[in-house]
CSV table of C-alpha atoms and ligand atoms in Angstrom, one decimal:
chain,number,residue,atom,x,y,z
A,179,MET,CA,0.0,0.0,0.0
A,180,ILE,CA,1.4,3.4,-0.8
A,181,ASP,CA,0.8,6.6,1.2
A,182,GLY,CA,-1.9,7.8,-1.1
A,183,ALA,CA,-3.9,4.6,-0.6
A,184,LEU,CA,-3.5,4.7,3.2
A,185,ILE,CA,-4.5,8.4,3.4
A,186,LYS,CA,-7.5,7.6,1.2
A,187,GLN,CA,-8.6,4.9,3.5
A,188,PHE,CA,-8.1,7.2,6.5
A,189,LEU,CA,-10.3,9.9,4.8
A,190,GLU,CA,-13.0,7.3,3.9
A,191,LEU,CA,-13.1,6.2,7.5
A,192,TYR,CA,-13.0,9.6,9.3
A,193,GLY,CA,-14.0,12.1,6.6
A,194,GLY,CA,-12.5,15.6,6.4
A,195,SER,CA,-9.5,16.7,4.5
A,196,GLU,CA,-5.8,15.9,4.5
A,197,GLU,CA,-5.0,19.0,6.5
A,198,GLY,CA,-3.4,18.2,9.8
A,199,ILE,CA,-2.6,14.6,8.9
A,200,ARG,CA,0.7,13.3,10.3
A,201,ILE,CA,2.5,10.0,9.7
A,202,PHE,CA,4.5,8.0,12.3
A,203,GLN,CA,6.2,4.7,12.2
A,204,ALA,CA,8.0,2.3,14.5
A,205,PRO,CA,9.8,-0.9,13.6
A,206,GLY,CA,9.8,-4.5,14.7
A,207,ARG,CA,13.1,-6.2,15.6
A,208,ILE,CA,15.2,-9.3,15.6
A,209,ASN,CA,17.5,-10.1,18.5
A,210,LEU,CA,20.9,-11.4,17.5
A,211,ILE,CA,21.6,-12.9,20.9
A,212,GLY,CA,20.9,-12.4,24.6
A,213,GLU,CA,17.5,-14.1,24.9
A,214,HIS,CA,15.3,-14.0,27.9
A,215,ILE,CA,17.9,-12.1,29.9
A,216,ASP,CA,16.6,-8.6,29.6
A,217,TYR,CA,14.4,-9.2,32.6
A,218,ASN,CA,17.4,-10.9,34.4
A,219,GLY,CA,19.7,-7.8,34.3
A,220,GLY,CA,21.6,-9.0,31.3
A,221,HIS,CA,22.8,-7.6,27.9
A,222,VAL,CA,20.8,-8.0,24.7
A,223,PHE,CA,21.8,-7.4,21.1
A,224,PRO,CA,18.8,-6.5,19.0
A,225,ALA,CA,18.5,-4.7,15.6
A,226,ALA,CA,15.4,-2.9,14.3
A,227,LEU,CA,13.9,-4.2,11.1
A,228,ASP,CA,12.8,-2.5,7.9
A,229,MET,CA,9.3,-3.6,8.7
A,230,ASN,CA,7.1,-1.1,10.6
A,231,THR,CA,3.8,-0.3,12.2
A,232,VAL,CA,2.6,2.9,10.6
A,233,VAL,CA,0.0,5.3,12.0
A,234,ILE,CA,-1.8,8.0,10.0
A,235,ALA,CA,-3.2,10.4,12.5
A,236,ARG,CA,-5.1,13.7,12.8
A,237,PRO,CA,-6.4,15.7,15.8
A,238,ASN,CA,-10.3,15.4,15.9
A,239,GLY,CA,-11.1,18.2,18.3
A,240,LYS,CA,-13.0,15.8,20.6
A,241,ASP,CA,-12.1,14.3,24.0
A,242,GLU,CA,-11.6,10.9,22.5
A,243,ILE,CA,-9.1,8.8,20.6
A,244,ARG,CA,-10.6,6.8,17.7
A,245,PHE,CA,-8.6,4.1,16.1
A,246,ALA,CA,-8.8,1.5,13.4
A,247,ALA,CA,-6.5,-0.8,11.4
A,248,THR,CA,-6.3,-1.4,7.7
A,249,ASP,CA,-6.6,-5.2,8.1
A,250,LEU,CA,-9.2,-5.6,10.9
A,251,PRO,CA,-12.8,-4.8,11.2
A,252,ASP,CA,-12.5,-3.5,14.8
A,253,ARG,CA,-13.1,0.1,15.6
A,254,VAL,CA,-12.2,1.6,19.0
A,255,CYS,CA,-13.2,4.9,20.5
A,256,ALA,CA,-11.4,5.5,23.8
A,257,LYS,CA,-12.6,8.4,26.0
A,258,LEU,CA,-9.7,10.5,27.3
A,259,ASP,CA,-11.2,10.8,30.8
A,260,SER,CA,-11.6,7.0,31.3
A,261,LEU,CA,-8.6,5.4,29.6
A,262,GLU,CA,-8.4,2.8,32.4
A,263,ASN,CA,-11.5,1.1,31.1
A,264,TYR,CA,-10.3,-0.6,27.9
A,265,LYS,CA,-8.1,-3.3,29.4
A,266,GLY,CA,-10.0,-6.4,28.1
A,267,ILE,CA,-10.9,-5.3,24.6
A,268,LYS,CA,-10.2,-7.7,21.8
A,269,TRP,CA,-8.0,-5.4,19.8
A,270,GLY,CA,-6.7,-2.1,20.9
A,271,SER,CA,-5.6,-2.6,24.5
A,272,TYR,CA,-1.9,-1.9,23.6
A,273,GLN,CA,-2.9,1.5,22.2
A,274,CYS,CA,-5.2,2.3,25.1
A,275,GLY,CA,-2.5,1.1,27.6
A,276,VAL,CA,0.0,3.5,26.1
A,277,ALA,CA,-2.5,6.4,26.1
A,278,TYR,CA,-3.3,5.6,29.7
A,279,MET,CA,0.3,5.5,30.7
A,280,LEU,CA,1.2,8.7,28.9
A,281,GLN,CA,-1.6,10.5,30.7
A,282,ARG,CA,-0.6,9.0,34.1
A,283,GLU,CA,3.0,10.2,33.6
A,284,GLY,CA,1.9,13.8,32.8
A,285,TYR,CA,2.0,13.9,29.0
A,286,ARG,CA,-0.8,16.0,27.5
A,287,LEU,CA,-3.1,14.1,25.3
A,288,THR,CA,-5.3,15.5,22.6
A,289,GLY,CA,-8.3,13.8,20.9
A,290,CYS,CA,-7.4,12.3,17.5
A,291,ASP,CA,-8.2,9.8,14.8
A,292,MET,CA,-5.7,7.1,14.0
A,293,LEU,CA,-5.3,4.4,11.3
A,294,PHE,CA,-2.8,1.6,11.9
A,295,HIS,CA,-1.1,-0.3,9.2
A,296,GLY,CA,1.6,-2.9,9.8
A,297,THR,CA,4.2,-4.6,7.8
A,298,VAL,CA,5.7,-6.4,10.8
A,299,PRO,CA,4.2,-9.9,10.6
A,300,PHE,CA,1.7,-10.3,13.5
A,301,GLY,CA,2.3,-12.8,16.2
A,302,ALA,CA,5.6,-13.9,14.7
A,303,GLY,CA,7.9,-13.0,17.6
A,304,LEU,CA,9.2,-9.9,15.7
A,305,SER,CA,7.8,-7.4,18.2
A,306,SER,CA,4.7,-6.3,16.3
A,307,SER,CA,3.2,-5.4,19.7
A,308,ALA,CA,6.1,-3.3,20.8
A,309,SER,CA,6.1,-1.5,17.5
A,310,ILE,CA,2.4,-0.7,18.0
A,311,GLU,CA,3.1,0.6,21.5
A,312,VAL,CA,6.0,2.8,20.5
A,313,VAL,CA,4.4,4.3,17.4
A,314,THR,CA,1.2,5.0,19.5
A,315,ALA,CA,3.3,6.7,22.2
A,316,LEU,CA,5.3,8.8,19.7
A,317,CYS,CA,2.2,9.8,17.8
A,318,LEU,CA,0.1,10.7,20.9
A,319,ALA,CA,2.9,12.6,22.6
A,320,LYS,CA,3.7,14.6,19.5
A,321,LEU,CA,0.1,15.4,18.7
A,322,GLY,CA,-0.3,16.4,22.4
A,323,GLY,CA,2.4,19.0,21.8
A,324,ALA,CA,5.5,17.3,23.3
A,325,LYS,CA,8.6,19.0,21.9
A,326,GLN,CA,11.7,17.1,22.9
A,327,LEU,CA,10.9,13.5,23.4
A,328,VAL,CA,13.4,11.3,25.1
A,329,MET,CA,12.9,8.0,23.2
A,330,GLU,CA,14.5,5.9,25.9
A,331,ASP,CA,11.8,7.2,28.3
A,332,ILE,CA,9.1,6.4,25.7
A,333,ALA,CA,10.4,2.8,25.6
A,334,VAL,CA,10.2,2.5,29.3
A,335,LEU,CA,6.7,3.9,29.4
A,336,CYS,CA,5.6,1.5,26.7
A,337,GLN,CA,7.0,-1.5,28.6
A,338,LYS,CA,5.2,-0.3,31.7
A,339,ALA,CA,1.9,-0.1,29.7
A,340,GLU,CA,2.5,-3.7,28.5
A,341,ASN,CA,3.3,-5.0,32.0
A,342,GLU,CA,0.6,-3.1,33.9
A,343,TYR,CA,-2.2,-2.6,31.4
A,344,VAL,CA,-1.9,-5.6,29.1
A,345,GLY,CA,-0.6,-8.0,31.7
A,346,MET,CA,2.4,-9.3,29.8
A,347,SER,CA,5.5,-9.2,32.0
A,348,CYS,CA,7.9,-8.5,29.1
A,349,GLY,CA,11.3,-7.0,29.6
A,350,ILE,CA,12.6,-3.8,28.0
A,351,MET,CA,14.3,-5.1,24.9
A,352,ASP,CA,11.6,-4.8,22.2
A,353,GLN,CA,10.3,-1.4,23.1
A,354,PHE,CA,13.8,-0.1,23.5
A,355,ILE,CA,15.1,-1.2,20.1
A,356,SER,CA,11.9,0.0,18.4
A,357,ALA,CA,12.4,3.4,19.9
A,358,VAL,CA,16.1,3.9,19.4
A,359,GLY,CA,17.1,1.6,16.5
A,360,LYS,CA,19.5,2.9,13.9
A,361,LYS,CA,19.9,2.0,10.2
A,362,ASP,CA,22.6,-0.7,9.6
A,363,HIS,CA,23.3,-1.1,13.3
A,364,ALA,CA,22.4,-3.3,16.1
A,365,ILE,CA,22.4,-2.1,19.7
A,366,PHE,CA,24.3,-3.6,22.6
A,367,LEU,CA,22.0,-2.8,25.5
A,368,ASN,CA,22.7,-3.3,29.2
A,369,CYS,CA,19.2,-3.9,30.5
A,370,ARG,CA,20.1,-3.2,34.1
A,371,THR,CA,21.4,0.4,33.5
A,372,LEU,CA,19.8,1.0,30.0
A,373,GLU,CA,23.2,2.1,28.7
A,374,TYR,CA,23.7,1.1,25.2
A,375,GLU,CA,26.0,1.4,22.2
A,376,TYR,CA,25.3,1.2,18.4
A,377,VAL,CA,27.3,-1.6,16.7
A,378,PRO,CA,27.6,-1.7,12.9
A,379,LEU,CA,25.9,-4.8,11.6
A,380,GLU,CA,28.4,-5.7,9.0
A,381,LEU,CA,28.1,-9.2,7.7
A,382,GLY,CA,30.2,-9.0,4.6
A,383,ASP,CA,29.5,-12.0,2.3
A,384,TYR,CA,26.7,-13.1,4.7
A,385,THR,CA,23.1,-12.1,5.2
A,386,ILE,CA,20.5,-12.8,7.8
A,387,VAL,CA,17.6,-15.0,6.7
A,388,ILE,CA,14.5,-14.8,9.0
A,389,THR,CA,12.4,-18.0,8.9
A,390,ASN,CA,9.0,-17.7,10.4
A,391,THR,CA,7.8,-21.1,11.7
A,392,ASN,CA,4.2,-20.0,11.2
A,393,ALA,CA,3.5,-22.1,14.3
A,394,PRO,CA,0.0,-21.5,15.7
A,395,HIS,CA,0.0,-19.1,18.6
A,396,LYS,CA,-0.3,-21.1,21.8
A,397,LEU,CA,-0.4,-19.6,25.2
A,398,THR,CA,2.8,-17.7,24.5
A,399,ASP,CA,2.2,-15.0,27.0
A,400,SER,CA,1.5,-17.4,29.9
A,401,GLN,CA,4.6,-19.5,29.1
A,402,TYR,CA,6.6,-16.3,29.0
A,403,ASN,CA,5.3,-15.2,32.4
A,404,GLN,CA,6.0,-18.6,33.8
A,405,ARG,CA,9.6,-18.5,32.7
A,406,ARG,CA,10.0,-15.1,34.2
A,407,SER,CA,8.7,-16.3,37.6
A,408,GLU,CA,10.9,-19.4,37.4
A,409,CYS,CA,13.9,-17.0,37.1
A,410,GLU,CA,12.7,-15.1,40.1
A,411,ARG,CA,12.4,-18.3,42.1
A,412,ALA,CA,15.8,-19.5,41.0
A,413,LEU,CA,17.3,-16.2,42.3
A,414,ALA,CA,15.4,-16.6,45.5
A,415,VAL,CA,16.9,-20.0,46.1
A,416,ILE,CA,20.4,-18.6,45.6
A,417,ASN,CA,19.8,-15.7,47.9
A,418,ALA,CA,18.1,-17.9,50.6
A,419,ASN,CA,21.4,-19.9,50.6
A,420,GLY,CA,23.8,-17.1,51.3
A,421,GLY,CA,23.8,-15.3,47.9
A,422,ALA,CA,23.3,-11.6,47.7
A,423,TYR,CA,22.5,-10.9,44.0
A,424,GLN,CA,20.1,-8.5,42.5
A,425,THR,CA,19.9,-10.4,39.2
A,426,LEU,CA,20.9,-13.8,37.8
A,427,CYS,CA,23.1,-12.2,35.1
A,428,GLU,CA,25.5,-10.8,37.7
A,429,MET,CA,26.8,-14.3,38.4
A,430,GLY,CA,29.6,-16.2,36.7
A,431,ILE,CA,29.1,-19.8,36.0
A,432,ALA,CA,31.4,-20.9,38.8
A,433,GLU,CA,29.3,-18.9,41.3
A,434,LEU,CA,26.1,-20.5,40.1
A,435,GLU,CA,27.7,-24.0,40.2
A,436,SER,CA,28.5,-23.4,43.9
A,437,PHE,CA,24.8,-23.2,44.6
A,438,ARG,CA,23.8,-26.2,42.5
A,439,ASP,CA,23.1,-28.5,45.5
A,440,CYS,CA,20.7,-25.9,47.0
A,441,PHE,CA,18.3,-26.5,44.2
A,442,GLN,CA,15.7,-29.1,44.9
A,443,ASP,CA,14.0,-28.3,41.6
A,444,GLU,CA,16.5,-29.0,38.9
A,445,VAL,CA,14.4,-27.1,36.4
A,446,LEU,CA,15.0,-23.9,38.2
A,447,TYR,CA,18.7,-24.5,38.2
A,448,ARG,CA,18.7,-25.0,34.4
A,449,ARG,CA,16.7,-21.8,33.9
A,450,ALA,CA,19.4,-19.9,35.9
A,451,ARG,CA,22.2,-21.7,33.9
A,452,HIS,CA,20.7,-20.5,30.6
A,453,CYS,CA,20.7,-16.9,31.9
A,454,VAL,CA,24.3,-17.0,33.2
A,455,THR,CA,25.7,-18.6,30.1
A,456,GLU,CA,23.7,-16.5,27.7
A,457,GLU,CA,25.1,-13.4,29.3
A,458,MET,CA,28.6,-14.7,28.7
A,459,ARG,CA,27.8,-15.5,25.1
A,460,THR,CA,26.2,-12.1,24.5
A,461,ILE,CA,29.3,-10.2,25.8
A,462,LEU,CA,31.6,-12.4,23.7
A,463,SER,CA,29.4,-11.8,20.6
A,464,LEU,CA,30.0,-8.1,20.8
A,465,LYS,CA,33.7,-8.8,20.7
A,466,TYR,CA,33.5,-11.2,17.8
A,467,LEU,CA,31.1,-9.1,15.7
A,468,SER,CA,33.2,-6.0,16.3
A,469,GLU,CA,36.3,-7.9,15.2
A,470,GLY,CA,34.5,-9.2,12.1
A,471,ASN,CA,35.0,-12.8,13.3
A,472,LEU,CA,31.7,-14.0,11.9
A,473,GLU,CA,32.6,-17.7,12.3
A,474,MET,CA,33.0,-17.4,16.1
A,475,PHE,CA,29.9,-15.1,16.3
A,476,GLY,CA,27.9,-17.7,14.4
A,477,SER,CA,29.0,-20.6,16.6
A,478,LEU,CA,27.8,-18.6,19.7
A,479,LEU,CA,24.4,-18.3,18.1
A,480,LYS,CA,24.3,-22.0,17.8
A,481,GLU,CA,25.3,-22.5,21.4
A,482,ALA,CA,22.6,-20.0,22.4
A,483,ASN,CA,20.0,-21.9,20.6
A,484,VAL,CA,21.0,-25.2,22.3
A,485,SER,CA,20.8,-23.4,25.7
A,486,ILE,CA,17.4,-21.9,25.1
A,487,ARG,CA,16.1,-25.2,23.8
A,488,ASP,CA,17.5,-27.5,26.5
A,489,ASP,CA,17.9,-25.4,29.6
A,490,TYR,CA,15.2,-22.8,29.1
A,491,GLU,CA,12.8,-24.9,27.1
A,492,ALA,CA,11.4,-21.9,25.1
A,493,THR,CA,11.5,-23.3,21.6
A,494,GLY,CA,9.1,-26.1,20.6
A,495,LYS,CA,9.1,-28.6,17.7
A,496,GLU,CA,8.7,-26.0,15.0
A,497,LEU,CA,11.7,-23.9,16.0
A,498,ASP,CA,13.7,-27.0,16.7
A,499,ALA,CA,13.0,-28.3,13.2
A,500,VAL,CA,14.2,-25.0,11.6
A,501,PHE,CA,17.4,-25.1,13.7
A,502,ASP,CA,18.1,-28.8,12.8
A,503,ILE,CA,17.5,-28.2,9.1
A,504,ALA,CA,19.6,-25.0,9.1
A,505,GLU,CA,22.5,-26.9,10.7
A,506,GLY,CA,22.7,-29.2,7.7
A,507,ILE,CA,22.5,-26.5,5.0
A,508,ASP,CA,25.7,-25.4,3.2
A,509,GLY,CA,26.7,-21.8,3.8
A,510,VAL,CA,25.1,-21.4,7.2
A,511,ILE,CA,27.5,-20.2,9.9
A,512,GLY,CA,25.0,-19.5,12.7
A,513,SER,CA,21.3,-20.1,13.5
A,514,ARG,CA,19.1,-19.6,16.4
A,515,MET,CA,15.5,-18.8,17.5
A,516,THR,CA,15.0,-15.1,18.1
A,517,GLY,CA,12.6,-13.3,20.4
A,518,GLY,CA,10.3,-14.8,23.0
A,519,GLY,CA,10.2,-18.3,21.4
A,520,PHE,CA,7.5,-21.0,21.7
A,521,GLY,CA,7.1,-20.7,18.0
A,522,GLY,CA,7.9,-17.5,16.1
A,523,CYS,CA,11.1,-16.9,14.1
A,524,ASN,CA,14.6,-18.2,13.6
A,525,ILE,CA,17.5,-16.1,12.3
A,526,SER,CA,20.2,-17.8,10.2
A,527,ILE,CA,23.4,-16.3,9.0
A,528,VAL,CA,23.8,-17.5,5.5
A,529,ARG,CA,26.3,-16.9,2.8
A,530,LYS,CA,24.6,-14.4,0.4
A,531,ASP,CA,25.1,-16.7,-2.6
A,532,LYS,CA,23.5,-19.6,-0.7
A,533,ALA,CA,20.5,-17.7,0.6
A,534,GLU,CA,18.1,-18.8,-2.1
A,535,GLU,CA,19.2,-22.4,-1.8
A,536,PHE,CA,18.7,-22.1,2.0
A,537,ARG,CA,15.1,-21.0,1.5
A,538,GLN,CA,14.4,-23.8,-0.9
A,539,ILE,CA,15.8,-26.5,1.3
A,540,MET,CA,14.2,-25.1,4.4
A,541,ASN,CA,10.9,-24.8,2.8
A,542,GLU,CA,10.9,-28.3,1.5
A,543,GLU,CA,12.3,-30.0,4.6
A,544,TYR,CA,10.3,-28.0,7.1
A,545,THR,CA,7.0,-28.6,5.3
A,546,LYS,CA,7.8,-32.3,5.2
A,547,ARG,CA,8.4,-32.4,8.9
A,548,ILE,CA,5.8,-30.0,10.3
A,549,GLY,CA,3.1,-30.3,7.7
A,550,TYR,CA,2.8,-26.7,6.6
A,551,ALA,CA,5.3,-24.2,5.0
A,552,PRO,CA,7.4,-21.6,6.8
A,553,ALA,CA,7.7,-18.0,5.6
A,554,PHE,CA,10.9,-16.0,4.9
A,555,TYR,CA,11.8,-12.4,5.4
A,556,GLN,CA,14.9,-10.5,4.3
A,557,SER,CA,15.4,-7.2,6.1
A,558,GLY,CA,18.3,-4.9,6.7
A,559,ALA,CA,18.7,-3.2,10.1
A,560,GLY,CA,16.2,-0.3,10.0
A,561,GLN,CA,15.7,3.0,11.7
A,562,GLY,CA,13.9,3.4,15.1
A,563,ALA,CA,10.6,5.2,15.6
A,564,ALA,CA,10.1,8.5,13.8
A,565,GLU,CA,7.6,10.9,12.3
A,566,VAL,CA,8.0,10.5,8.5
A,567,GLU,CA,6.8,12.1,5.3
A,568,LYS,CA,6.5,8.7,3.6
A,569,TRP,CA,6.2,5.4,5.5
A,570,ARG,CA,7.9,2.2,4.6
B,621,GLA,C1,9.9,-11.0,24.3
B,621,GLA,C2,9.9,-9.9,25.4
B,621,GLA,C3,11.3,-9.3,25.5
B,621,GLA,C4,12.4,-10.4,25.8
B,621,GLA,C5,12.2,-11.5,24.7
B,621,GLA,C6,13.1,-12.7,25.0
B,621,GLA,O1,10.2,-10.5,23.0
B,621,GLA,O2,9.0,-8.9,25.0
B,621,GLA,O3,11.3,-8.4,26.6
B,621,GLA,O4,12.3,-10.9,27.1
B,621,GLA,O5,10.9,-12.0,24.6
B,621,GLA,O6,14.5,-12.3,24.9
């Protein structure tokens, strides 16, 4: 869809003229490595995608926000004086949660009409939800007259909306990268301090192929919340036995080992082991990627996948199939699940001249094993959230 078509749809829906219309967008993401450790005080290494959630918006002079999407029949009208009332709605609770949180934190809101359009595949683990939150926050804050937005604060606010309003206990990674992403770069983010650096994503003869398992969405949020609480329980076991740690990722592997016998529940120990080893791999990844040592970087991705599969148990048969198949394809130097897991996407680092072959073999083998086809995406590292003249 081109701008003209989106604006036409907006005008058909809300009437009026083009005057006052503004366009905002925020991207989805992949995470190179550092999975499920943002909420354990670790480092993560995400990059924004070229795929975005776009919002066409215009003030409406009323005391309400109306919103709709190009691909859904739902229409929502949220009153500015009762934003706390839209928690359970089928579609739109992310937007209402962000509006509610902006208001609670003292941002001025103005009534407006919004039309959402997304090119981030929905429910694929590429942070379509975070991109909706961040674009909503940016749009509403700007329309409300905010001048100098601190995008890092916007990310934290969006995470709070998702935790408190939507009820998903996500970490900070997705909102953060969607808010501050930079073209051709990944960010190396310390999730405890929120300090970060931009790292050029230079892969030379290699490219990242994203494989979507297309696995049906099953209880992803509740499994995610369960993992999070298992990590809290693991930390509690350690601290009840003489440890004094704020987060799991502060520990080295030898320290964790010294508490091994304190765990009656072996599962909790394995969850903690994933966090501790993943933090080490993530820090090493920064070194190898910066040095251009892609082979070593790739082998860390594989180790990370094994850890999240066996110790964290956050993959599932579909992601495991993609990983196994990728391992056997010529030209692949690294492969792992990305994002929350339990279905969703895999990223594989593949020689550019082998990428087409990768897709062919993966498509065939995966379909044979799982019974339906995967989908593939090719995306460079994109820009973070922004007001734009033309969306992409
Ligand atoms: C989801 C969450 C993130 C992060 C990842 C796993 O995407 O929203 O905060 O925890 O899972 O790394």
